Short mmCIF file of C-alpha atoms and ligand atoms in Angstrom, two decimals:
data_model
loop_
_atom_site.label_atom_id
_atom_site.label_comp_id
_atom_site.label_asym_id
_atom_site.label_seq_id
_atom_site.Cartn_x
_atom_site.Cartn_y
_atom_site.Cartn_z
CA MET A 1039 89.44 -127.63 -32.63
CA SER A 1040 89.11 -124.15 -31.62
CA SER A 1041 89.56 -122.18 -34.72
CA LEU A 1042 90.64 -119.16 -32.86
CA GLN A 1043 93.68 -121.10 -31.29
CA PRO A 1044 96.85 -121.06 -32.94
CA VAL A 1045 97.56 -124.63 -34.52
CA ARG A 1046 98.99 -126.92 -31.99
CA GLY A 1047 102.76 -126.44 -31.89
CA THR A 1048 103.04 -123.22 -33.72
CA HIS A 1049 103.76 -119.95 -32.21
CA ASP A 1050 103.14 -116.08 -32.65
CA LEU A 1051 106.45 -114.16 -32.46
CA LEU A 1052 105.57 -110.93 -30.64
CA PRO A 1053 108.23 -107.87 -30.94
CA ASP A 1054 110.00 -108.97 -28.35
CA ASP A 1055 110.37 -112.64 -29.39
CA SER A 1056 110.75 -111.73 -33.12
CA ARG A 1057 113.57 -109.34 -32.07
CA ARG A 1058 115.46 -112.19 -30.43
CA HIS A 1059 114.67 -114.34 -33.61
CA ARG A 1060 115.96 -112.06 -35.97
CA ALA A 1061 119.05 -111.24 -33.68
CA VAL A 1062 119.80 -114.74 -34.10
CA GLU A 1063 119.09 -114.90 -37.98
CA GLU A 1064 121.29 -111.45 -38.31
CA ALA A 1065 124.15 -112.77 -36.28
CA ALA A 1066 124.39 -115.90 -38.22
CA PHE A 1067 124.56 -114.26 -41.68
CA ALA A 1068 126.69 -112.04 -40.32
CA VAL A 1069 129.10 -114.52 -39.76
CA ALA A 1070 128.66 -116.69 -42.95
CA ARG A 1071 128.96 -113.75 -45.45
CA ARG A 1072 132.75 -113.31 -43.62
CA TYR A 1073 132.89 -117.08 -44.65
CA GLY A 1074 131.91 -116.35 -48.37
CA PHE A 1075 128.07 -117.41 -48.23
CA GLY A 1076 125.66 -116.12 -49.85
CA GLU A 1077 121.95 -116.37 -48.72
CA ILE A 1078 119.68 -119.13 -50.59
CA ILE A 1079 115.92 -118.61 -50.49
CA THR A 1080 114.00 -121.71 -51.67
CA PRO A 1081 110.24 -122.29 -51.55
CA ILE A 1082 108.73 -123.73 -48.45
CA PHE A 1083 107.19 -126.53 -49.95
CA GLU A 1084 108.47 -129.30 -52.59
CA PHE A 1085 107.28 -132.24 -54.16
CA THR A 1086 107.10 -134.98 -51.47
CA GLU A 1087 109.67 -136.97 -53.43
CA VAL A 1088 112.08 -134.49 -52.63
CA PHE A 1089 112.00 -135.44 -49.29
CA SER A 1090 111.59 -139.30 -49.13
CA ARG A 1091 114.07 -139.96 -51.54
CA THR A 1092 116.85 -137.98 -49.62
CA LEU A 1093 115.79 -138.27 -45.96
CA GLY A 1094 115.10 -142.02 -46.95
CA ASP A 1095 112.14 -143.60 -45.95
CA THR A 1096 112.96 -145.03 -42.57
CA SER A 1097 114.12 -141.77 -41.37
CA ASP A 1098 111.55 -140.55 -38.61
CA VAL A 1099 111.32 -137.37 -40.61
CA VAL A 1100 109.69 -139.14 -43.30
CA THR A 1101 107.70 -141.71 -41.62
CA LYS A 1102 106.27 -139.55 -38.86
CA GLU A 1103 106.61 -135.89 -39.29
CA MET A 1104 105.93 -134.61 -42.77
CA TYR A 1105 103.24 -132.53 -43.61
CA SER A 1106 101.91 -133.70 -46.57
CA PHE A 1107 99.12 -133.26 -48.87
CA GLN A 1108 97.77 -133.37 -52.30
CA ASP A 1109 97.51 -129.68 -54.03
CA ARG A 1110 94.55 -128.92 -56.64
CA GLY A 1111 96.50 -130.41 -59.55
CA GLY A 1112 96.65 -133.99 -57.51
CA GLU A 1113 100.49 -133.30 -56.92
CA SER A 1114 101.62 -134.54 -53.52
CA ILE A 1115 103.53 -131.80 -51.44
CA THR A 1116 105.39 -131.61 -48.50
CA LEU A 1117 105.86 -128.40 -46.28
CA ARG A 1118 109.44 -128.60 -45.88
CA PRO A 1119 110.76 -130.40 -42.64
CA GLU A 1120 114.57 -129.52 -43.20
CA GLY A 1121 116.96 -127.37 -45.32
CA THR A 1122 119.32 -129.40 -46.89
CA ALA A 1123 116.96 -131.42 -49.35
CA GLY A 1124 115.70 -128.18 -51.01
CA VAL A 1125 118.99 -126.76 -51.59
CA ALA A 1126 120.23 -129.82 -53.20
CA ARG A 1127 117.28 -129.60 -55.43
CA ALA A 1128 117.81 -126.53 -56.24
CA PHE A 1129 121.26 -127.37 -57.34
CA ILE A 1130 120.62 -129.38 -59.55
CA SER A 1131 117.42 -128.07 -61.27
CA GLY A 1132 118.76 -124.63 -61.21
CA GLY A 1133 122.08 -125.81 -63.10
CA LEU A 1134 124.27 -124.74 -60.26
CA THR A 1135 126.21 -127.97 -60.59
CA GLN A 1136 129.17 -126.15 -62.73
CA ASN A 1137 129.32 -123.42 -60.22
CA LEU A 1138 131.74 -125.75 -57.17
CA PRO A 1139 132.52 -124.79 -54.72
CA LEU A 1140 128.80 -123.37 -53.59
CA LYS A 1141 128.37 -121.50 -50.19
CA LEU A 1142 125.04 -121.49 -49.05
CA PHE A 1143 123.00 -119.69 -46.02
CA TYR A 1144 119.58 -120.54 -45.62
CA ARG A 1145 117.12 -119.25 -42.83
CA GLY A 1146 113.34 -120.01 -42.62
CA PRO A 1147 110.21 -121.73 -41.02
CA MET A 1148 110.34 -125.77 -41.04
CA PHE A 1149 107.35 -127.96 -40.29
CA ARG A 1150 107.41 -131.46 -38.42
CA TYR A 1151 104.73 -133.03 -36.79
CA GLU A 1152 105.77 -133.88 -33.57
CA ARG A 1153 105.15 -133.82 -29.81
CA PRO A 1154 104.92 -130.21 -28.75
CA GLN A 1155 107.35 -129.03 -25.96
CA LYS A 1156 109.89 -126.96 -24.81
CA GLY A 1157 112.25 -126.20 -27.86
CA ARG A 1158 110.20 -128.70 -29.84
CA GLN A 1159 107.57 -126.95 -32.09
CA ARG A 1160 105.44 -128.24 -35.41
CA GLN A 1161 106.35 -124.98 -37.19
CA PHE A 1162 109.96 -123.75 -35.79
CA HIS A 1163 112.83 -122.01 -37.70
CA GLN A 1164 116.34 -123.22 -38.65
CA ILE A 1165 119.65 -121.22 -40.10
CA GLY A 1166 121.66 -123.18 -41.59
CA VAL A 1167 124.65 -123.66 -44.08
CA GLU A 1168 125.63 -126.10 -46.71
CA LEU A 1169 128.98 -126.03 -48.71
CA LEU A 1170 128.77 -128.13 -51.89
CA GLY A 1171 131.75 -129.44 -53.88
CA VAL A 1172 134.66 -129.75 -51.51
CA GLU A 1173 136.35 -133.18 -51.33
CA GLY A 1174 138.89 -132.70 -48.45
CA PRO A 1175 138.48 -132.20 -44.62
CA GLN A 1176 139.26 -128.69 -44.83
CA ALA A 1177 135.57 -127.90 -45.78
CA ASP A 1178 134.64 -129.76 -42.58
CA ILE A 1179 136.72 -127.56 -40.62
CA GLU A 1180 135.87 -124.42 -41.89
CA VAL A 1181 131.83 -125.52 -41.65
CA ILE A 1182 132.37 -126.34 -37.98
CA ALA A 1183 134.35 -123.54 -37.32
CA MET A 1184 131.71 -121.34 -38.66
CA GLY A 1185 129.06 -122.95 -36.30
CA LEU A 1186 131.18 -121.94 -33.21
CA ASP A 1187 131.54 -118.75 -34.86
CA VAL A 1188 127.92 -118.25 -35.05
CA LEU A 1189 127.26 -119.30 -31.40
CA ASP A 1190 130.17 -116.65 -29.90
CA ALA A 1191 128.72 -113.98 -32.02
CA LEU A 1192 125.43 -114.92 -29.99
CA GLY A 1193 127.54 -115.34 -26.87
CA LEU A 1194 126.49 -118.60 -26.57
CA LYS A 1195 130.19 -120.31 -26.57
CA ASP A 1196 130.54 -121.21 -23.31
CA ARG A 1197 127.65 -122.77 -23.04
CA VAL A 1198 127.54 -125.33 -25.55
CA ARG A 1199 130.03 -128.32 -26.43
CA LEU A 1200 131.09 -129.79 -29.52
CA GLU A 1201 130.36 -133.66 -30.16
CA LEU A 1202 132.32 -135.10 -33.03
CA ASN A 1203 132.08 -138.33 -34.64
CA SER A 1204 132.64 -140.21 -38.02
CA LEU A 1205 130.24 -142.31 -40.01
CA GLY A 1206 132.96 -143.58 -42.61
CA ASP A 1207 132.93 -144.01 -45.75
CA ALA A 1208 130.28 -146.24 -47.48
CA GLU A 1209 132.58 -149.23 -47.28
CA SER A 1210 133.15 -148.68 -43.52
CA ARG A 1211 129.43 -148.53 -42.83
CA ALA A 1212 128.44 -151.53 -44.81
CA THR A 1213 131.02 -153.54 -42.72
CA TYR A 1214 129.67 -151.91 -39.31
CA ARG A 1215 125.91 -152.44 -40.31
CA GLN A 1216 127.11 -156.38 -40.37
CA ALA A 1217 128.55 -156.19 -37.15
CA LEU A 1218 125.82 -154.16 -35.45
CA VAL A 1219 123.00 -156.00 -36.92
CA ALA A 1220 124.47 -159.31 -35.74
CA TYR A 1221 124.97 -157.83 -32.19
CA LEU A 1222 121.01 -156.08 -32.08
CA SER A 1223 119.61 -159.69 -33.99
CA ALA A 1224 120.91 -161.54 -30.44
CA ARG A 1225 118.66 -158.89 -28.36
CA LYS A 1226 115.45 -158.45 -30.25
CA ASP A 1227 113.63 -159.19 -27.27
CA ARG A 1228 114.86 -156.08 -25.62
CA LEU A 1229 114.17 -153.89 -28.64
CA SER A 1230 111.34 -151.31 -29.45
CA PRO A 1231 109.14 -151.93 -31.77
CA ASP A 1232 110.36 -148.59 -33.68
CA SER A 1233 113.84 -150.13 -33.44
CA LEU A 1234 113.09 -153.43 -34.78
CA GLU A 1235 111.62 -152.10 -38.08
CA ARG A 1236 115.02 -149.62 -38.07
CA LEU A 1237 116.83 -153.07 -37.46
CA GLU A 1238 115.56 -154.46 -40.74
CA ARG A 1239 115.57 -151.33 -42.80
CA ASN A 1240 118.23 -149.29 -41.28
CA PRO A 1241 120.20 -150.58 -38.22
CA LEU A 1242 122.16 -147.54 -37.65
CA ARG A 1243 119.44 -145.66 -36.61
CA VAL A 1244 118.70 -147.65 -33.61
CA LEU A 1245 122.12 -145.78 -32.35
CA ASP A 1246 119.88 -142.75 -32.29
CA SER A 1247 116.85 -144.25 -30.29
CA LYS A 1248 115.77 -141.97 -27.52
CA ASP A 1249 113.90 -145.03 -26.17
CA GLU A 1250 115.11 -146.12 -22.64
CA GLY A 1251 115.34 -149.44 -23.24
CA ASP A 1252 117.05 -149.37 -26.64
CA LYS A 1253 119.61 -146.88 -25.05
CA ALA A 1254 120.28 -149.49 -22.59
CA VAL A 1255 121.26 -152.06 -25.46
CA VAL A 1256 123.07 -149.54 -27.69
CA ALA A 1257 125.39 -148.72 -24.65
CA GLU A 1258 127.10 -151.92 -25.15
CA ALA A 1259 126.49 -152.15 -28.90
CA PRO A 1260 129.98 -152.14 -31.31
CA LEU A 1261 131.36 -148.58 -32.26
CA LEU A 1262 131.78 -147.81 -35.60
CA GLY A 1263 135.05 -145.95 -34.92
CA ASP A 1264 136.10 -149.66 -34.51
CA TYR A 1265 135.03 -150.53 -38.05
CA LEU A 1266 136.47 -147.27 -40.02
CA ASN A 1267 138.65 -148.33 -42.86
CA GLU A 1268 142.12 -146.47 -43.52
CA PRO A 1269 140.79 -143.65 -45.75
CA SER A 1270 138.16 -142.85 -43.34
CA ARG A 1271 140.09 -142.77 -40.39
CA ALA A 1272 142.62 -140.90 -42.11
CA PHE A 1273 139.98 -138.20 -42.87
CA PHE A 1274 138.48 -138.27 -39.46
CA GLN A 1275 142.04 -137.49 -38.33
CA ALA A 1276 142.56 -134.70 -40.62
CA VAL A 1277 139.27 -132.93 -39.16
CA GLN A 1278 140.11 -133.41 -35.66
CA GLU A 1279 143.78 -132.22 -36.30
CA GLY A 1280 142.36 -129.27 -38.25
CA LEU A 1281 139.84 -128.09 -35.39
CA THR A 1282 142.39 -128.19 -32.94
CA ALA A 1283 144.64 -125.89 -35.08
CA VAL A 1284 141.92 -123.35 -35.53
CA GLY A 1285 140.92 -123.62 -31.63
CA VAL A 1286 137.91 -125.61 -31.86
CA PRO A 1287 137.82 -127.55 -28.82
CA PHE A 1288 135.58 -131.01 -29.31
CA ILE A 1289 134.78 -134.14 -27.65
CA LEU A 1290 134.61 -137.71 -29.40
CA ASN A 1291 130.98 -139.01 -29.06
CA PRO A 1292 131.19 -142.69 -30.85
CA LYS A 1293 127.32 -142.96 -30.49
CA LEU A 1294 126.73 -139.82 -32.36
CA VAL A 1295 124.89 -140.67 -35.66
CA ARG A 1296 122.57 -138.33 -37.81
CA GLY A 1297 118.82 -138.85 -37.76
CA LEU A 1298 118.83 -138.61 -41.83
CA ASP A 1299 119.90 -141.17 -44.28
CA TYR A 1300 122.41 -139.34 -46.44
CA TYR A 1301 125.22 -138.78 -44.21
CA SER A 1302 129.01 -139.77 -44.57
CA HIS A 1303 132.28 -138.92 -42.51
CA THR A 1304 132.29 -136.26 -40.09
CA ALA A 1305 129.08 -135.69 -37.83
CA PHE A 1306 128.65 -133.13 -35.41
CA GLU A 1307 126.39 -131.46 -32.76
CA PHE A 1308 126.72 -128.21 -30.56
CA THR A 1309 125.11 -129.48 -27.34
CA THR A 1310 123.62 -127.56 -24.20
CA THR A 1311 122.55 -128.74 -21.07
CA ALA A 1312 120.46 -125.44 -20.60
CA LEU A 1313 117.38 -126.81 -22.50
CA GLY A 1314 116.63 -130.24 -20.86
CA ALA A 1315 115.67 -133.29 -23.64
CA GLN A 1316 116.11 -130.49 -26.62
CA GLY A 1317 120.10 -130.20 -26.08
CA THR A 1318 120.95 -130.05 -29.67
CA VAL A 1319 121.22 -126.66 -31.03
CA LEU A 1320 123.18 -127.01 -34.12
CA ALA A 1321 123.83 -130.20 -35.83
CA GLY A 1322 125.38 -131.08 -39.38
CA GLY A 1323 127.59 -133.57 -41.05
CA ARG A 1324 128.69 -134.41 -44.61
CA TYR A 1325 126.81 -135.79 -47.27
CA ASP A 1326 128.55 -136.72 -50.01
CA GLY A 1327 126.10 -139.27 -51.32
CA LEU A 1328 123.01 -136.84 -51.15
CA ILE A 1329 122.93 -135.12 -54.68
CA GLY A 1330 123.90 -138.29 -56.49
CA GLN A 1331 121.22 -140.05 -54.67
CA MET A 1332 118.65 -137.16 -55.84
CA GLY A 1333 120.00 -137.78 -59.49
CA GLY A 1334 122.29 -135.27 -59.70
CA PRO A 1335 126.00 -135.19 -60.68
CA ALA A 1336 128.05 -136.88 -57.80
CA THR A 1337 128.79 -133.98 -55.32
CA CYS A 1338 130.05 -134.09 -52.07
CA GLY A 1339 128.63 -131.60 -49.22
CA ILE A 1340 128.65 -130.49 -45.81
CA GLY A 1341 126.59 -128.36 -43.50
CA TRP A 1342 124.84 -127.91 -40.48
CA ALA A 1343 121.29 -126.31 -39.07
CA ALA A 1344 120.29 -124.84 -36.14
CA GLY A 1345 117.40 -124.40 -34.23
CA VAL A 1346 116.54 -120.42 -34.26
CA GLU A 1347 113.68 -121.06 -31.41
CA ARG A 1348 116.28 -122.91 -28.79
CA LEU A 1349 118.88 -120.60 -29.65
CA SER A 1350 116.44 -117.75 -28.75
CA LEU A 1351 115.72 -119.62 -25.38
CA LEU A 1352 119.40 -119.52 -24.64
CA LEU A 1353 119.67 -115.94 -25.52
CA GLY A 1354 117.54 -114.33 -22.91
CA GLU A 1355 116.43 -110.48 -23.57
CA VAL A 1356 117.13 -108.68 -26.44
CA PRO A 1357 116.77 -105.15 -25.84
CA ASP A 1358 115.24 -102.98 -28.19
CA PRO A 1359 117.80 -100.65 -30.16
CA THR A 1360 115.94 -97.86 -31.31
CA ARG A 1361 115.45 -95.31 -28.37
CA PRO A 1362 112.84 -93.03 -29.88
CA LEU A 1363 111.90 -89.49 -29.25
CA ALA A 1364 108.28 -88.76 -27.81
CA VAL A 1365 106.54 -85.89 -28.83
CA ILE A 1366 104.25 -84.91 -26.23
CA PRO A 1367 101.15 -82.20 -27.18
CA MET A 1368 99.47 -80.24 -24.39
CA GLY A 1369 95.89 -79.10 -25.02
CA GLU A 1370 93.86 -78.96 -28.10
CA ALA A 1371 95.97 -76.65 -30.28
CA ALA A 1372 99.17 -78.40 -29.96
CA ALA A 1373 97.68 -81.99 -31.52
CA THR A 1374 97.86 -81.00 -35.18
CA GLU A 1375 101.18 -79.32 -34.70
CA ALA A 1376 102.56 -82.27 -32.73
CA LEU A 1377 101.33 -84.47 -35.54
CA LYS A 1378 103.19 -82.75 -37.80
CA LEU A 1379 105.92 -82.39 -36.19
CA CYS A 1380 106.45 -86.26 -35.79
CA MET A 1381 105.81 -86.56 -39.71
CA ARG A 1382 108.84 -84.05 -40.02
CA LEU A 1383 111.52 -85.82 -37.80
CA ARG A 1384 110.76 -89.15 -38.88
CA ARG A 1385 111.02 -88.26 -42.42
CA ALA A 1386 114.59 -86.39 -41.34
CA GLY A 1387 115.24 -89.93 -40.04
CA PHE A 1388 114.52 -90.05 -36.03
CA ALA A 1389 112.20 -92.86 -34.74
CA VAL A 1390 109.41 -91.00 -33.20
CA GLU A 1391 106.53 -91.72 -30.68
CA MET A 1392 103.38 -89.81 -30.38
CA GLY A 1393 102.18 -89.29 -27.01
CA TYR A 1394 98.60 -89.60 -27.27
CA SER A 1395 96.64 -89.14 -23.81
CA GLY A 1396 96.82 -88.31 -20.31
CA ASN A 1397 98.54 -85.45 -18.33
CA LEU A 1398 101.83 -84.60 -18.53
CA LYS A 1399 103.44 -86.53 -15.90
CA LYS A 1400 101.71 -89.76 -17.28
CA ARG A 1401 103.29 -88.89 -20.88
CA LEU A 1402 106.27 -88.77 -19.74
CA ALA A 1403 106.21 -91.54 -17.59
CA ARG A 1404 105.16 -93.58 -20.58
CA ALA A 1405 108.08 -91.83 -22.47
CA ASN A 1406 110.65 -93.25 -19.93
CA LYS A 1407 109.00 -96.74 -20.29
CA MET A 1408 109.82 -96.86 -23.67
CA GLY A 1409 113.18 -95.92 -23.67
CA ALA A 1410 113.05 -92.61 -25.07
CA ARG A 1411 115.70 -90.64 -25.37
CA ALA A 1412 113.99 -87.06 -25.20
CA ALA A 1413 110.70 -85.84 -24.61
CA LEU A 1414 109.66 -82.65 -27.09
CA ILE A 1415 106.83 -80.90 -25.03
CA LEU A 1416 104.69 -78.79 -27.49
CA GLY A 1417 102.08 -76.72 -25.62
CA GLU A 1418 100.21 -73.80 -26.29
CA ASP A 1419 102.91 -71.37 -24.93
CA GLU A 1420 105.86 -73.33 -26.82
CA LEU A 1421 103.58 -72.87 -30.13
CA ALA A 1422 103.26 -69.26 -29.47
CA ARG A 1423 107.03 -68.83 -29.16
CA ALA A 1424 107.61 -71.01 -32.20
CA VAL A 1425 109.81 -73.33 -29.77
CA VAL A 1426 109.48 -76.80 -28.53
CA ALA A 1427 110.72 -77.83 -24.81
CA VAL A 1428 113.12 -80.47 -25.28
CA ARG A 1429 113.32 -82.40 -22.34
CA ASP A 1430 116.66 -85.12 -22.23
CA LEU A 1431 115.30 -87.92 -20.43
CA ASP A 1432 118.56 -89.75 -19.17
CA SER A 1433 119.90 -86.36 -17.76
CA GLY A 1434 116.47 -84.62 -17.03
CA GLU A 1435 118.09 -81.35 -18.70
CA GLN A 1436 115.23 -79.54 -20.58
CA GLN A 1437 115.80 -76.57 -22.80
CA ASP A 1438 113.62 -74.49 -25.59
CA VAL A 1439 114.81 -75.37 -29.18
CA ALA A 1440 113.45 -73.44 -32.22
CA LEU A 1441 111.59 -75.26 -34.37
CA SER A 1442 113.01 -73.94 -37.00
CA THR A 1443 116.14 -75.35 -36.47
CA LEU A 1444 115.04 -78.59 -34.32
CA GLU A 1445 116.55 -81.42 -36.49
CA ASN A 1446 120.29 -79.74 -35.87
CA ALA A 1447 119.48 -79.19 -32.56
CA LEU A 1448 118.52 -83.02 -32.11
CA GLY A 1449 121.52 -84.08 -34.09
CA CYS A 1450 122.71 -85.84 -30.59
CA TYR A 1451 119.65 -88.26 -30.52
CA ARG A 1452 119.79 -89.59 -34.07
P1 ATP B 490 116.14 -133.65 -32.30
O1 ATP B 490 116.77 -134.93 -32.04
O2 ATP B 490 116.10 -132.79 -31.32
O3 ATP B 490 114.94 -134.36 -32.80
P2 ATP B 490 116.97 -133.71 -35.00
O4 ATP B 490 117.90 -134.72 -35.05
O5 ATP B 490 115.48 -134.21 -35.35
O6 ATP B 490 117.11 -132.91 -33.82
P3 ATP B 490 117.69 -131.73 -37.23
O7 ATP B 490 117.01 -132.47 -38.24
O8 ATP B 490 119.66 -132.12 -36.97
O9 ATP B 490 117.15 -131.99 -35.76
O10 ATP B 490 117.91 -130.20 -37.06
C1 ATP B 490 118.76 -129.37 -36.29
C2 ATP B 490 118.11 -128.44 -35.34
O11 ATP B 490 117.22 -128.14 -35.58
C3 ATP B 490 118.04 -129.30 -34.28
O12 ATP B 490 119.47 -129.35 -33.38
C4 ATP B 490 117.35 -128.33 -33.37
O13 ATP B 490 117.98 -127.24 -32.87
C5 ATP B 490 116.12 -127.90 -34.51
N1 ATP B 490 114.91 -128.73 -34.50
C6 ATP B 490 114.69 -129.65 -34.71
N2 ATP B 490 113.45 -130.21 -34.79
C7 ATP B 490 113.04 -129.09 -33.95
C8 ATP B 490 111.64 -128.96 -33.61
N3 ATP B 490 110.74 -129.38 -33.77
N4 ATP B 490 111.28 -127.55 -33.36
C9 ATP B 490 112.18 -126.92 -32.74
N5 ATP B 490 113.26 -127.05 -33.50
C10 ATP B 490 114.02 -128.34 -33.83
MG1 MG B 491 113.77 -134.97 -34.61
#
């Protein structure tokens, strides 16, 4: 360990990165607002139970990935690995159960002890939405369409595809589970140790395995879609028809299961081929069992979460929209006046950079590099005449402007 290194899997976001990061968050929230979602900000840690009870004690997140510790009061605390459990906890403990339907947007850091690689960190960030209290497939359609609108707002619509599946209701899953267990049990010798354990405790999760041997076995496994009962089939049909009606293209992926235990019916992922193995950028589904399972009143829900870092990787450069004015004092006498001028213009609402050192040519070059709209040159000659030489850095035109009327004259640079 070197205490001056960032912890493995964590990153500092420098201004170019954080601008991209904020652009993703802001674009997502702007879209969510148009769908009537408000922001919820929950704590980044919760009692460990909030996650172990909801994510299920066989999920990868709970068994291998949680950052848990005992606090000084002896409580077991976990840094949140995902957003839904905390939102559900807030829904129950905050007495929001009468406020249905409830539409919530969240953003913020998540923590998972994973093997770091491109698009996979130990501290990463998600944006996400939860729609609580709507039973019908309209909720699924709107929430998925909103996901596509977010990706569209980021200019990524054509670089992703939507994969869709149904996990059916509890009855359908129970029937399927039997068929799957029978199939997998006959092929135990080909399964990874992890999947052997999943087979005992939560066989559906074997479908989600990333192990190559497991994948080969899973390729021939019975499909959940063939075991959906009539209501589940009708629900899935309605979701598909609705998506088509609102112009959201999708492909069916009968192998798509979500990594977490509380999902039912609709499961979906927006994926890209541009990020190597970490191809899922936005993923979600319906979780009708979650809130009841946590001890709240039975309440259905659907939502999604997207990885901000993965979206940022796809986004490329996001230029800084602020084009400042560069104040360039020449000579000792102008230094204090220039400082005063900077302050005066900032207080009047302009973005202003001070050119600190170097000759005029150097300072102009620096002003150009930072994308300044204009340079305000203040030398002894200008001071004596109570003017500033304003050089438009796009056109190269330069003119003297009286100090007293400067704000007006600079109006076009605001
Ligand atoms: P994966 O299969 O990639 O591990 P997951 O099923 O664990 O994904 P979710 O819990 O559904 O992921 O989280 C939603 C989204 O959050 C993912 O699609 C991804 O974009 C992002 N995400 C998840 N884990 C990480 C991580 N460790 N680092 C960066 N982004 C992540
Ligand atoms: Mg994962």
